[in-house]
Structure formats: C-alpha cells, structure tokens
JSON list of C-alpha atoms in Angstrom, two decimals:
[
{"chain": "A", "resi": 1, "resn": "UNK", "atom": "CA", "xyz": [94.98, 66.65, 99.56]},
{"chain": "A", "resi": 2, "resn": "UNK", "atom": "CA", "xyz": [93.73, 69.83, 99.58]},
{"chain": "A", "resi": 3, "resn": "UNK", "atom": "CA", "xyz": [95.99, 73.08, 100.44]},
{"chain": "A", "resi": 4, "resn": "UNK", "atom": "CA", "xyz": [95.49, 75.93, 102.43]},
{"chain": "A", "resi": 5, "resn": "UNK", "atom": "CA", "xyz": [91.94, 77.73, 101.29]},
{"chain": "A", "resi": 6, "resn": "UNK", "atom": "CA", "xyz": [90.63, 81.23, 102.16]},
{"chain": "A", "resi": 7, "resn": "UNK", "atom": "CA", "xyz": [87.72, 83.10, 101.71]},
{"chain": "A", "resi": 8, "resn": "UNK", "atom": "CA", "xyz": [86.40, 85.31, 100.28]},
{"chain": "A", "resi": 9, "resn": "UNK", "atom": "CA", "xyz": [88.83, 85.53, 97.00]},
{"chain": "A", "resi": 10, "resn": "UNK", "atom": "CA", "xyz": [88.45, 89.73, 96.94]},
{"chain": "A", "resi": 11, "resn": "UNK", "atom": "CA", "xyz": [86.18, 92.18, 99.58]},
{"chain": "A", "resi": 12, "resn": "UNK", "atom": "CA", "xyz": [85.37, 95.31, 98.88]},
{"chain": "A", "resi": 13, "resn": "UNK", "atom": "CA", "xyz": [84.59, 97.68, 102.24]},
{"chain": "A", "resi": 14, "resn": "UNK", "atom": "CA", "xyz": [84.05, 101.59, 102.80]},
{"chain": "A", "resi": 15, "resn": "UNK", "atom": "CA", "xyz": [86.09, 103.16, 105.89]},
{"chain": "A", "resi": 16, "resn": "UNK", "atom": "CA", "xyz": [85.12, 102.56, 109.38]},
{"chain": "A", "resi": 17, "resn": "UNK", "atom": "CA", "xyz": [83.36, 99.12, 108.91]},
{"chain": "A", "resi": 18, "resn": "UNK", "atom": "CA", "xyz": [84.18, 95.80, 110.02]},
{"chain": "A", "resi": 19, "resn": "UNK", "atom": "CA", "xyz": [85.82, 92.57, 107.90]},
{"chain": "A", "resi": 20, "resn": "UNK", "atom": "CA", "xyz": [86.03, 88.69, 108.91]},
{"chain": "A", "resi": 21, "resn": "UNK", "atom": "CA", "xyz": [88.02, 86.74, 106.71]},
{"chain": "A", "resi": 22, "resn": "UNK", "atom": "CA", "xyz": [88.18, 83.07, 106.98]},
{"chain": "A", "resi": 23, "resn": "UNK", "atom": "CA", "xyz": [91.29, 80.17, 106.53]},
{"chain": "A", "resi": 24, "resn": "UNK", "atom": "CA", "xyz": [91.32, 76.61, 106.66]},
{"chain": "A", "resi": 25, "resn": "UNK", "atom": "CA", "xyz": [94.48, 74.76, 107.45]},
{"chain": "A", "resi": 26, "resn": "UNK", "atom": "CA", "xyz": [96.21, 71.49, 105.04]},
{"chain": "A", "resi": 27, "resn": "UNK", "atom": "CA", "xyz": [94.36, 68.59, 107.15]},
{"chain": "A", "resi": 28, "resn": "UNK", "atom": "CA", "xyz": [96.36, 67.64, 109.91]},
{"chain": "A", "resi": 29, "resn": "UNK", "atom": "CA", "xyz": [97.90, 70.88, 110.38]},
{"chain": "A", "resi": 30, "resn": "UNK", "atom": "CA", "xyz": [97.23, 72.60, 113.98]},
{"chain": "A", "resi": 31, "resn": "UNK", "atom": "CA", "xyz": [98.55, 76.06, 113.15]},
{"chain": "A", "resi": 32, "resn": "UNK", "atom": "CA", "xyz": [97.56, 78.79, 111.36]},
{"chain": "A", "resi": 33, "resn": "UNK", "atom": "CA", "xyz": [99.22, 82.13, 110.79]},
{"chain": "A", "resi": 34, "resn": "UNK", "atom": "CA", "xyz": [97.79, 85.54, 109.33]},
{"chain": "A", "resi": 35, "resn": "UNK", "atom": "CA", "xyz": [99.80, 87.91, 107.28]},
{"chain": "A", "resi": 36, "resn": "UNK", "atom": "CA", "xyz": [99.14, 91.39, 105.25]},
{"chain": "A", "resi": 37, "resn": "UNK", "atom": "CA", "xyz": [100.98, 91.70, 102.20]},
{"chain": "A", "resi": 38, "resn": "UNK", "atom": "CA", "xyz": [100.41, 95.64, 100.80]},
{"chain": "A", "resi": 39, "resn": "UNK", "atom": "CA", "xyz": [101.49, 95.65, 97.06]},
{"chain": "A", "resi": 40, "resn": "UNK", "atom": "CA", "xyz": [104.71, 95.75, 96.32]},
{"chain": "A", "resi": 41, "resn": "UNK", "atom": "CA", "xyz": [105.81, 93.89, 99.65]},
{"chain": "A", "resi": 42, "resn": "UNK", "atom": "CA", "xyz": [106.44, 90.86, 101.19]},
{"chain": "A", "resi": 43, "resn": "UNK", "atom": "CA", "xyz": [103.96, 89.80, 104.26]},
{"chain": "A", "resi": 44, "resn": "UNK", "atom": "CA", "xyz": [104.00, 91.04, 107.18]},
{"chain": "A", "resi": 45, "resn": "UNK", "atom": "CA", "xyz": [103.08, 88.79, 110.30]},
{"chain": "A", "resi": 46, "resn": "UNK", "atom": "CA", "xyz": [99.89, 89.50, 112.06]},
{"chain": "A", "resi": 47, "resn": "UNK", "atom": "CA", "xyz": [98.70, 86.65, 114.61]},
{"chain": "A", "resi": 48, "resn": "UNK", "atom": "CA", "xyz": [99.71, 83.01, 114.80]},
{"chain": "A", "resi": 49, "resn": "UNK", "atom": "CA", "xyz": [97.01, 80.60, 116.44]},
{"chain": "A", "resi": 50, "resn": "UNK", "atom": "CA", "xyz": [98.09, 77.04, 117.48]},
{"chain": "A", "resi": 51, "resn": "UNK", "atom": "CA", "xyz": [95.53, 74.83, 119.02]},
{"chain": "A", "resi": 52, "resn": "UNK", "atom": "CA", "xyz": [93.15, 77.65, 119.42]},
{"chain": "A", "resi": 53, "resn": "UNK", "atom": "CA", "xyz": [95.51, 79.80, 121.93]},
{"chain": "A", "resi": 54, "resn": "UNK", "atom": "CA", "xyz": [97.38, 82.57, 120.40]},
{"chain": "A", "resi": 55, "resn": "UNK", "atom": "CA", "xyz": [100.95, 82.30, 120.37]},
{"chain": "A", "resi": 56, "resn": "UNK", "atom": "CA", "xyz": [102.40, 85.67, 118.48]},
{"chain": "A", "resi": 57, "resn": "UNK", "atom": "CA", "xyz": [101.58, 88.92, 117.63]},
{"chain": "A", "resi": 58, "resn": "UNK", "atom": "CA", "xyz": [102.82, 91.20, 115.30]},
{"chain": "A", "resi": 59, "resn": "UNK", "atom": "CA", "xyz": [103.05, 94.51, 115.39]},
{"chain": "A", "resi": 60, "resn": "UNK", "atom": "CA", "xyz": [99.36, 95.14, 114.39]},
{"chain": "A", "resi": 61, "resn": "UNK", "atom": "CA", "xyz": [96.60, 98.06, 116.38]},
{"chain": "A", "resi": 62, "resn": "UNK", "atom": "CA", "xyz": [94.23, 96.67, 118.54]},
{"chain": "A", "resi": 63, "resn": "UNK", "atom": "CA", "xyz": [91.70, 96.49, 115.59]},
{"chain": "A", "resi": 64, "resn": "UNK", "atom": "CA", "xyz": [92.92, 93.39, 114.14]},
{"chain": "A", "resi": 65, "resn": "UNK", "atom": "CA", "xyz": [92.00, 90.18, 116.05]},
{"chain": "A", "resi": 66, "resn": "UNK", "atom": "CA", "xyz": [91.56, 86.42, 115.43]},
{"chain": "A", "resi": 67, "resn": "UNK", "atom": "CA", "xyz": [90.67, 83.31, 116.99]},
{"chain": "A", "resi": 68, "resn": "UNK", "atom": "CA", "xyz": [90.76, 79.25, 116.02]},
{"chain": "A", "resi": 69, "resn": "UNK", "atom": "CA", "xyz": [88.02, 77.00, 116.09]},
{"chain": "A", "resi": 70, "resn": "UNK", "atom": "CA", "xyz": [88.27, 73.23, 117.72]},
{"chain": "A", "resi": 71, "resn": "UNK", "atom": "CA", "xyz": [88.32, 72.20, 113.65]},
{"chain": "A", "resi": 72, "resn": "UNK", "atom": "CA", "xyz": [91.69, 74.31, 113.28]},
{"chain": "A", "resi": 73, "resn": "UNK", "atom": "CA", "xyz": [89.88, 77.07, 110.99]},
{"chain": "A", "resi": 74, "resn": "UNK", "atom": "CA", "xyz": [90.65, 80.34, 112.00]},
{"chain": "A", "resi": 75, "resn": "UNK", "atom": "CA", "xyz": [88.97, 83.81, 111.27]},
{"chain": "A", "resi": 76, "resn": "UNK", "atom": "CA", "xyz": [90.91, 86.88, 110.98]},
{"chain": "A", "resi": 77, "resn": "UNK", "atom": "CA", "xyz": [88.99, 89.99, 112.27]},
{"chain": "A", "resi": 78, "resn": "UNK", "atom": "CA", "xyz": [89.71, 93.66, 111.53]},
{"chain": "A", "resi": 79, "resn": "UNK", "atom": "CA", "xyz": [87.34, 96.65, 113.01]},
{"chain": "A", "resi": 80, "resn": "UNK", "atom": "CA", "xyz": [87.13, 100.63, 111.83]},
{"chain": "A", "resi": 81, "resn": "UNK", "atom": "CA", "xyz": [88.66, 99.51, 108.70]},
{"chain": "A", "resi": 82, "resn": "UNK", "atom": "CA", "xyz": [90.92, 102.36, 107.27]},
{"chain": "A", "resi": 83, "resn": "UNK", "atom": "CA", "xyz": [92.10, 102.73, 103.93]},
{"chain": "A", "resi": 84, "resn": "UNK", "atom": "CA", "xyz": [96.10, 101.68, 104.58]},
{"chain": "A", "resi": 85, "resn": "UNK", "atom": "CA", "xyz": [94.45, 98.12, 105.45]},
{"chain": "A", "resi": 86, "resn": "UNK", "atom": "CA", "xyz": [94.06, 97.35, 101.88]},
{"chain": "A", "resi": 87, "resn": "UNK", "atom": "CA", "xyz": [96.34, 94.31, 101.29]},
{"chain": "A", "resi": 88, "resn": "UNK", "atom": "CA", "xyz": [96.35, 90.91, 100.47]},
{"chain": "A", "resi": 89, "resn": "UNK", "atom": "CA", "xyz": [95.74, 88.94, 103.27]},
{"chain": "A", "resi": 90, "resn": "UNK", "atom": "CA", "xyz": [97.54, 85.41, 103.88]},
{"chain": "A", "resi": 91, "resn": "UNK", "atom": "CA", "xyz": [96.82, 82.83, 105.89]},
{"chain": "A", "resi": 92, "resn": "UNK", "atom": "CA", "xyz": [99.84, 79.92, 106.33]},
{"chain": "A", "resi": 93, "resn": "UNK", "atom": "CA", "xyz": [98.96, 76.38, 107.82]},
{"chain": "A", "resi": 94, "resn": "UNK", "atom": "CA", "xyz": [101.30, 74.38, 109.95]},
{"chain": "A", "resi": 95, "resn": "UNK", "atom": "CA", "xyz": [102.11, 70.90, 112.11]},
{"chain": "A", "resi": 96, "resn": "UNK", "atom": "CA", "xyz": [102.78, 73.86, 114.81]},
{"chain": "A", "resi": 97, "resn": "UNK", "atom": "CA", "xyz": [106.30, 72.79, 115.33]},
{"chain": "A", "resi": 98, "resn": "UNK", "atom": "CA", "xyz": [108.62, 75.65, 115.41]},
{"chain": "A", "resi": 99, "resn": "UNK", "atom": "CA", "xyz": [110.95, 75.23, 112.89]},
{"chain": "A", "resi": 100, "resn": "UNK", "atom": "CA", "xyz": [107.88, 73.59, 110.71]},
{"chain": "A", "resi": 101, "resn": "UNK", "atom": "CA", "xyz": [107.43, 75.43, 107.04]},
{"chain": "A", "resi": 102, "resn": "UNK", "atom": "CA", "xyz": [104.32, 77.46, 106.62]},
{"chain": "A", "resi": 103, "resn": "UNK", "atom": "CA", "xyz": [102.44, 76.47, 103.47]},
{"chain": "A", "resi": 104, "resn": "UNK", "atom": "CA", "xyz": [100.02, 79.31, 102.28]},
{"chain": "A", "resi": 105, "resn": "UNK", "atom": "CA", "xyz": [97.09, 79.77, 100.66]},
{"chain": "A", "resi": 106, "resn": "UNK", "atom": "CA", "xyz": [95.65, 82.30, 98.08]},
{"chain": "A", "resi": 107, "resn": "UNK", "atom": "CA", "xyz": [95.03, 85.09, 99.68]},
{"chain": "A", "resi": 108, "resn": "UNK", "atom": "CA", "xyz": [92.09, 87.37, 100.53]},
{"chain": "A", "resi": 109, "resn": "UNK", "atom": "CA", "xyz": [92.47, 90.48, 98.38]},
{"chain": "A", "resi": 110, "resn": "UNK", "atom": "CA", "xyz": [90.58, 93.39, 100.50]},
{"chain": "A", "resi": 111, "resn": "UNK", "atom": "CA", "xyz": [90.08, 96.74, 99.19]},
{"chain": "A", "resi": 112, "resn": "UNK", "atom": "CA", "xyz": [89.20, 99.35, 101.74]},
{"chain": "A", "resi": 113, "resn": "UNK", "atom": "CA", "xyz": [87.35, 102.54, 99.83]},
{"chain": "B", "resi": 1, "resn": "UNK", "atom": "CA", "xyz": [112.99, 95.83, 113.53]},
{"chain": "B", "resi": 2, "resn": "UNK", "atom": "CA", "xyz": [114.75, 92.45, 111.63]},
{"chain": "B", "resi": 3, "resn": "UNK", "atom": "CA", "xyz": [114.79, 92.99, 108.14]},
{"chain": "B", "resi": 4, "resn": "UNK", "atom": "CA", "xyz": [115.86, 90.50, 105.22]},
{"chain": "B", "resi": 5, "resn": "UNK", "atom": "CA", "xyz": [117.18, 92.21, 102.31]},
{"chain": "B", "resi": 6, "resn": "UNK", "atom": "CA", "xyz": [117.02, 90.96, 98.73]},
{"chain": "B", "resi": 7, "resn": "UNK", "atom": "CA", "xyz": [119.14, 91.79, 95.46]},
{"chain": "B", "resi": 8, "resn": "UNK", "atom": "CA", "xyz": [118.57, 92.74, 93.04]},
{"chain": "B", "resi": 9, "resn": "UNK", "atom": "CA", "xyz": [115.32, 93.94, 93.16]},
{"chain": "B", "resi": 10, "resn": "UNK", "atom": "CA", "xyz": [114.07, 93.17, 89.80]},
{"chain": "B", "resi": 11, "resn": "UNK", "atom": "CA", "xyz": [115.74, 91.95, 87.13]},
{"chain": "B", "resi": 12, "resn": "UNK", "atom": "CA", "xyz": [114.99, 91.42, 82.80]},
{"chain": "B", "resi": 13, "resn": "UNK", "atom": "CA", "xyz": [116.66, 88.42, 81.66]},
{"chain": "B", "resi": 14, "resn": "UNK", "atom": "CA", "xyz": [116.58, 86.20, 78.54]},
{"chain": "B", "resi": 15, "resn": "UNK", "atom": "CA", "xyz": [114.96, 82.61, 78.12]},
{"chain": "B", "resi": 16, "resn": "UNK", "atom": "CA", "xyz": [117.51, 80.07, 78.87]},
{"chain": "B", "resi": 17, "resn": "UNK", "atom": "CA", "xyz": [119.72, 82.32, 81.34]},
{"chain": "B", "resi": 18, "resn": "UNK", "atom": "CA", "xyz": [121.31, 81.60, 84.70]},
{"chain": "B", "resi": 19, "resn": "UNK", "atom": "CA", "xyz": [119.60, 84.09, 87.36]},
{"chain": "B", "resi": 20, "resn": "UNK", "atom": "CA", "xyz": [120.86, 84.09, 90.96]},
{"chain": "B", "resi": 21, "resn": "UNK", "atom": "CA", "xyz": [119.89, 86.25, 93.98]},
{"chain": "B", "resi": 22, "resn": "UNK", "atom": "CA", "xyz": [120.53, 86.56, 97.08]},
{"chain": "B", "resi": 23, "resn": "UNK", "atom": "CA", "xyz": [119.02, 87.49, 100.71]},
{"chain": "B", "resi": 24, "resn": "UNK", "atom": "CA", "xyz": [120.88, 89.07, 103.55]},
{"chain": "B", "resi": 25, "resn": "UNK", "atom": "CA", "xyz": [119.90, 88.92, 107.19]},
{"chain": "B", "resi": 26, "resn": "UNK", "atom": "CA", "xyz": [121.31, 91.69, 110.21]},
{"chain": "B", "resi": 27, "resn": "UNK", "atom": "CA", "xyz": [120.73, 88.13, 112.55]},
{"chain": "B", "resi": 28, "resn": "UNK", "atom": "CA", "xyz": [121.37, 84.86, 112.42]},
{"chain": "B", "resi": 29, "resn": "UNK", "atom": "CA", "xyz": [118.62, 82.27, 110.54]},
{"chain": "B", "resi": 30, "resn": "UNK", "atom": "CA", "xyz": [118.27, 78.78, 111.69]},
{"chain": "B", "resi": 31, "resn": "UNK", "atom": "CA", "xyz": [116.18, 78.11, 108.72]},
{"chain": "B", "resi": 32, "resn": "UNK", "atom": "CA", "xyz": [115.88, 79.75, 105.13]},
{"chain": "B", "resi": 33, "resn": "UNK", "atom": "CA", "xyz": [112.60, 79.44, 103.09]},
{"chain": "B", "resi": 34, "resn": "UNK", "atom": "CA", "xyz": [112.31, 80.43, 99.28]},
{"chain": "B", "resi": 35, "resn": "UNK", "atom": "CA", "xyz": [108.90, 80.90, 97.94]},
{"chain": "B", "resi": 36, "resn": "UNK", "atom": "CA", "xyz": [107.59, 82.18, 94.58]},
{"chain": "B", "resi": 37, "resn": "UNK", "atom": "CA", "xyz": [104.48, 84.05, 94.29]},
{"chain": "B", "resi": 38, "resn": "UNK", "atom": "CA", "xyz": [102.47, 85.09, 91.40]},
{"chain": "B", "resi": 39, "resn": "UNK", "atom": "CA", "xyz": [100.10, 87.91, 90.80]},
{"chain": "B", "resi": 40, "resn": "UNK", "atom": "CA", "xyz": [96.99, 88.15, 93.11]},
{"chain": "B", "resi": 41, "resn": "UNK", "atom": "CA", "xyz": [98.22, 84.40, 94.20]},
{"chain": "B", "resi": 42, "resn": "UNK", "atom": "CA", "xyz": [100.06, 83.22, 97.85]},
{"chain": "B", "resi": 43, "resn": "UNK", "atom": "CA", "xyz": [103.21, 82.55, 98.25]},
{"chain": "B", "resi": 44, "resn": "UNK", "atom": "CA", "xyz": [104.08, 78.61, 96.88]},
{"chain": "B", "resi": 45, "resn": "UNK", "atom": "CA", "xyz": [107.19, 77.05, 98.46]},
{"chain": "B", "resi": 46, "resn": "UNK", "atom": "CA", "xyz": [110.15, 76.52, 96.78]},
{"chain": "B", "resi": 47, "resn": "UNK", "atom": "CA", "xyz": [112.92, 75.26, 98.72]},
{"chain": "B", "resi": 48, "resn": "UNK", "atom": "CA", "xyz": [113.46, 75.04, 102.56]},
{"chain": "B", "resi": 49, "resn": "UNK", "atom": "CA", "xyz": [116.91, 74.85, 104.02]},
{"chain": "B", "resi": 50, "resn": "UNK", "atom": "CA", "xyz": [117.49, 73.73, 107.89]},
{"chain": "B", "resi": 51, "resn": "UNK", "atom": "CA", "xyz": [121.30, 73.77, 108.16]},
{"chain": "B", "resi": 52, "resn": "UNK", "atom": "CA", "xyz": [124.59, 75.66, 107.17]},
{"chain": "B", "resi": 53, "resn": "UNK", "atom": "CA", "xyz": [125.99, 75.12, 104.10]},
{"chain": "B", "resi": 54, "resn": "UNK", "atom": "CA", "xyz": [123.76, 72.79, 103.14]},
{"chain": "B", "resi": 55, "resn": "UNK", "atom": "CA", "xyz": [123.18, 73.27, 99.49]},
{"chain": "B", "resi": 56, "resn": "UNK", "atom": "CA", "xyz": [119.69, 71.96, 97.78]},
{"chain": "B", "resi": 57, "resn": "UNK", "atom": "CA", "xyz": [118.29, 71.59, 94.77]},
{"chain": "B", "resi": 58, "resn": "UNK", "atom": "CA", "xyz": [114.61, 71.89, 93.30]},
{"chain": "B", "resi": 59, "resn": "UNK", "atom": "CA", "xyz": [114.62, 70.70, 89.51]},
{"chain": "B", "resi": 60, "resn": "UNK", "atom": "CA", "xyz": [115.90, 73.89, 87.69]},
{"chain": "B", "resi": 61, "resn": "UNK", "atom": "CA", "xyz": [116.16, 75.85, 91.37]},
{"chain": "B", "resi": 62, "resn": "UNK", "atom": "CA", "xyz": [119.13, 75.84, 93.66]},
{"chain": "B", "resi": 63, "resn": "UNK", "atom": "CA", "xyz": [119.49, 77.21, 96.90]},
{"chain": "B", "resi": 64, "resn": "UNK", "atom": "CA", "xyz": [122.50, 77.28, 99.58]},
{"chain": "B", "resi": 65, "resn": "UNK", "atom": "CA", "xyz": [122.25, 78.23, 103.26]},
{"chain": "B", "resi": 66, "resn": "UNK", "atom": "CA", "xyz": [125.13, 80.75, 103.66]},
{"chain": "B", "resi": 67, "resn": "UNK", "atom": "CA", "xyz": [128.37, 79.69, 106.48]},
{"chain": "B", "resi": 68, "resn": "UNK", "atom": "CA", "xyz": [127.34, 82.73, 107.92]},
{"chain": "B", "resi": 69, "resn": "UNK", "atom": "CA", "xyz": [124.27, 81.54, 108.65]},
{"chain": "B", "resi": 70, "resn": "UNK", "atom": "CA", "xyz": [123.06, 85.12, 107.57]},
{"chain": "B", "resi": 71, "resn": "UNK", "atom": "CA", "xyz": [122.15, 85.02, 103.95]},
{"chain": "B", "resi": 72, "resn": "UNK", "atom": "CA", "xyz": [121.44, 82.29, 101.79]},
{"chain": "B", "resi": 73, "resn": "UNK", "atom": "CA", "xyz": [121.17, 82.27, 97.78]},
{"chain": "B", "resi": 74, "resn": "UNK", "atom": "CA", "xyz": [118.91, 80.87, 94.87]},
{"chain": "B", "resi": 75, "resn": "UNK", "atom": "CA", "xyz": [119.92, 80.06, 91.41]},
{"chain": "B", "resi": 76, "resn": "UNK", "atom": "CA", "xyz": [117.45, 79.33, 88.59]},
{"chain": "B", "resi": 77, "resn": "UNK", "atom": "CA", "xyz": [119.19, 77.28, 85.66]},
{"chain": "B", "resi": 78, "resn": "UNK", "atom": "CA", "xyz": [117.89, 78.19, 81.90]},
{"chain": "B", "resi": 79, "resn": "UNK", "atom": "CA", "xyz": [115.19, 80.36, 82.89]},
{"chain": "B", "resi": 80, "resn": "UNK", "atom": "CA", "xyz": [111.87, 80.00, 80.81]},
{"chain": "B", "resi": 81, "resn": "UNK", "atom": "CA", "xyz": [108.46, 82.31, 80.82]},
{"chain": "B", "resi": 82, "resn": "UNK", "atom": "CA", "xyz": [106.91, 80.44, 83.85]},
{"chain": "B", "resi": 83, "resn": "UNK", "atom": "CA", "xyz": [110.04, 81.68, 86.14]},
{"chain": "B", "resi": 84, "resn": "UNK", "atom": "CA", "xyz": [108.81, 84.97, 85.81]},
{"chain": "B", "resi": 85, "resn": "UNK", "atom": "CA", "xyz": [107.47, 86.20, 89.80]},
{"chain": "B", "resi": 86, "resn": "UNK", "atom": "CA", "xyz": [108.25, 87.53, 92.73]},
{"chain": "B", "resi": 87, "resn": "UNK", "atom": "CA", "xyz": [110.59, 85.45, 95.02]},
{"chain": "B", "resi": 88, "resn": "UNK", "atom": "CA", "xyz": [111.13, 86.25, 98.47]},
{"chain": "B", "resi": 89, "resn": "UNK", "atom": "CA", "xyz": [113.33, 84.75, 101.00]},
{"chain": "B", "resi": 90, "resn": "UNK", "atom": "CA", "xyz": [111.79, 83.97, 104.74]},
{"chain": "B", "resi": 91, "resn": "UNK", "atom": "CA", "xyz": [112.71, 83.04, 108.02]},
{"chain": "B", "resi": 92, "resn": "UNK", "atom": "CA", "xyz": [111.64, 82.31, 111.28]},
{"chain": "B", "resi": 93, "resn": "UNK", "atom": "CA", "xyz": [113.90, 84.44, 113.51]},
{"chain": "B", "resi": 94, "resn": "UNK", "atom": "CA", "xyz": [113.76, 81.93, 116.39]},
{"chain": "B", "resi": 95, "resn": "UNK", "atom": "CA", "xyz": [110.18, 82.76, 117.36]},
{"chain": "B", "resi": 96, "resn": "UNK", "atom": "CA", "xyz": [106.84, 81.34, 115.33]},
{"chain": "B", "resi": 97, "resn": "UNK", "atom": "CA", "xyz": [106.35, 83.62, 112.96]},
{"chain": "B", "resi": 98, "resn": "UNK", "atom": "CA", "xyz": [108.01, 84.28, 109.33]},
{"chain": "B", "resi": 99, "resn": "UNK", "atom": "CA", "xyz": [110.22, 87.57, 108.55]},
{"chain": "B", "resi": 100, "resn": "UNK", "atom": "CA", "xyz": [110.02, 88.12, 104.37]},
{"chain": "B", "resi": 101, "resn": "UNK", "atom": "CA", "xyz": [112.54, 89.47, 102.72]},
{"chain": "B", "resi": 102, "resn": "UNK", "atom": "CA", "xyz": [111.80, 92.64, 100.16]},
{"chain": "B", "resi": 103, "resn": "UNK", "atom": "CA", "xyz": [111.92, 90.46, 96.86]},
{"chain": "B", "resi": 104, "resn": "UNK", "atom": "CA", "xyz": [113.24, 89.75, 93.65]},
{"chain": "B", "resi": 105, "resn": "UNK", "atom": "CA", "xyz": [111.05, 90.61, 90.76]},
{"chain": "B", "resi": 106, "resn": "UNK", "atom": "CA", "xyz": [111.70, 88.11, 87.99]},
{"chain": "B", "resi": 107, "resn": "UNK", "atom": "CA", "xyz": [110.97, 88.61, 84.32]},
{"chain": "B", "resi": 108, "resn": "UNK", "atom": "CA", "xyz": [111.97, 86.36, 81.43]},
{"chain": "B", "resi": 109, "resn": "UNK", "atom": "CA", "xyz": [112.18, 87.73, 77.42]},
{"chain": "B", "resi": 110, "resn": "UNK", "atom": "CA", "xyz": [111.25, 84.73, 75.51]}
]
C-alpha cells in the first residue's frame, strides 16, 4: 500500500507570493493533518481536515489555509509568504478517530527567499 | 502553551550501546507516540502506547508509558549506524492534533 505522499519534494519562493502544497492520505484514511517543522524542531500543528470540514487550528495567521477534496487529498495554502515560513511542511493521514496514530509523509521542503 | 520536553538533547554513543531517553509532559497524555525522523525525511512511527504502564517493544526499541501518565521513555538495545536520527515523542493532548516534543538527536560511532 502506498503511504502518505506530498508534493512538491522542495519549493523555492521570493517574499510576498503565494504557495499550494498538496497531500494524499494512506487509502482508506479520512483525515489529514498539516504541520511546519522549522529546522531544528519538532512540528508544529497547523490545520486538521476530516471529511472535508475542518476540525482544528493551530496557532497559525490568517495566511495559511487548507481545504479537503471528496477524494480525501488536501491542499495546504499559504499567502504573502514571509521568510520565517521556511520549514518543512508535513502532512499526517488518519482513520479520523481521535486517539488514531497519524502516519506522515515526506515532507514539502519550502524555502522562502 | 503544552510543551513536551525531551532529554537529553543529543547524545554521541558507541555501536552496540544501550541509549534511553525520555519525554516529560506539564499534562496528562492518554496516548504516547515515538517516531524517528531522518534528514529532509517525515517523521516514521516507531512505537505507539495507549495505556499506563504498559510497556512495548519494537525489535531493538522499547518504550513504557509512565504511571504518571506524564512522561513516557524509549530504550534502544545495541545501537548500530542506522539508529542514528532525531526521535521525538508526541501526543494528542485530548484534542485532534499532535503536540511534539523538542527531540533527541541520536548519533552512533561505529
């Protein structure tokens, strides 16, 4: 079966424009989380989508946003890019259940210039 | 904000050593994770624990869910190069999303 897969691998972006990255969940999985992972941390929660309603937020501006598609895929959106949103950005599939583990998947390494 | 904390921080050890950590919560955990990540690469699950006390094992990894219900520990048994990573400690702290602990940097002298 195939795991949790993002895309793109790495991004590259100048200040002030806009980024979509992309996740799709371990088949049969409903749930899909985003996280930002700055080096030399551990991730920090963003959004978590479960069947296509949001259902937490972390503490993240107004710029970041994200929605799920009927398929489960999800998109993570961030506007006005600045250069502290460099990170490695996660995305972690689940059944939806709340005590269900999070599998994730490899990442989304953006650079913001 | 709810923090996990890990220790040490990083550690050196030598091929076929014992290395344990730990991870310390200011709330109580219903459930502790334990993930390793590599460089540039997402977090891979390790061990999940659901209950306190309960002790679990992984191959060469070991993990316990503290009484406390507040920290919980991993031991790696005869460490070789591969160990070497980050390893965090999560939680869900009783809402759907994960809190990560700091981490343990890992490296292994062959």
């Amino acid at each position: 079966d195939a795991g949790v897969t993002q895309s793109p691998t790495h991004l590259i972006k100048t200040r002030g424009q806009h980024v979509t990255l992309r996740c799709s969940p371990i088949s049969g999985h409903k749930s899909v989380s985003w996280y930002q992972q700055v080096l030399g941390q551990g991730p920090q929660f963003i959004f978590q989508y479960y069947e296509k309603e949001e259902r937490g937020r972390g503490n993240f501006p107004d710029r970041f946003s994200a929605r799920q598609f009927p398929n489960y895929s999800s998109e993570l959106n961030v506007n006005a890019l600045l250069l502290g949103d460099s990170a490695l950005y996660l995305c972690a599939s689940s059944t939806g259940q709340l005590t269900d583990t999070q599998y994730f998947g490899p990442g989304t390494r953006l650079t913001v210039l | 904000g709810q923090q996990l904390n890990q220790s040490p921080q990083s550690m050196f050890i030598q091929e076929g050593e014992d290395v344990s950590m730990n991870c310390t919560s200011s709330s109580i955990f219903n459930t502790w994770l334990w993930y390793k990540q590599d460089p540039g690469e997402g977090p891979v699950l390790l061990i999940a624990l659901y209950k306190a006390g309960e002790l679990t094992s992984n191959g060469r990894l070991t993990a316990q869910f503290g009484i406390t219900r507040k920290d919980s520990f991993l031991n790696i048994s005869a460490s070789i190069p591969s160990d070497v990573g980050i390893y965090f400690c999560a939680g869900p702290p009783g809402t759907y999303k994960y809190i990560f602990g700091t981490g343990t940097r890992l490296k292994v002298l062959a």
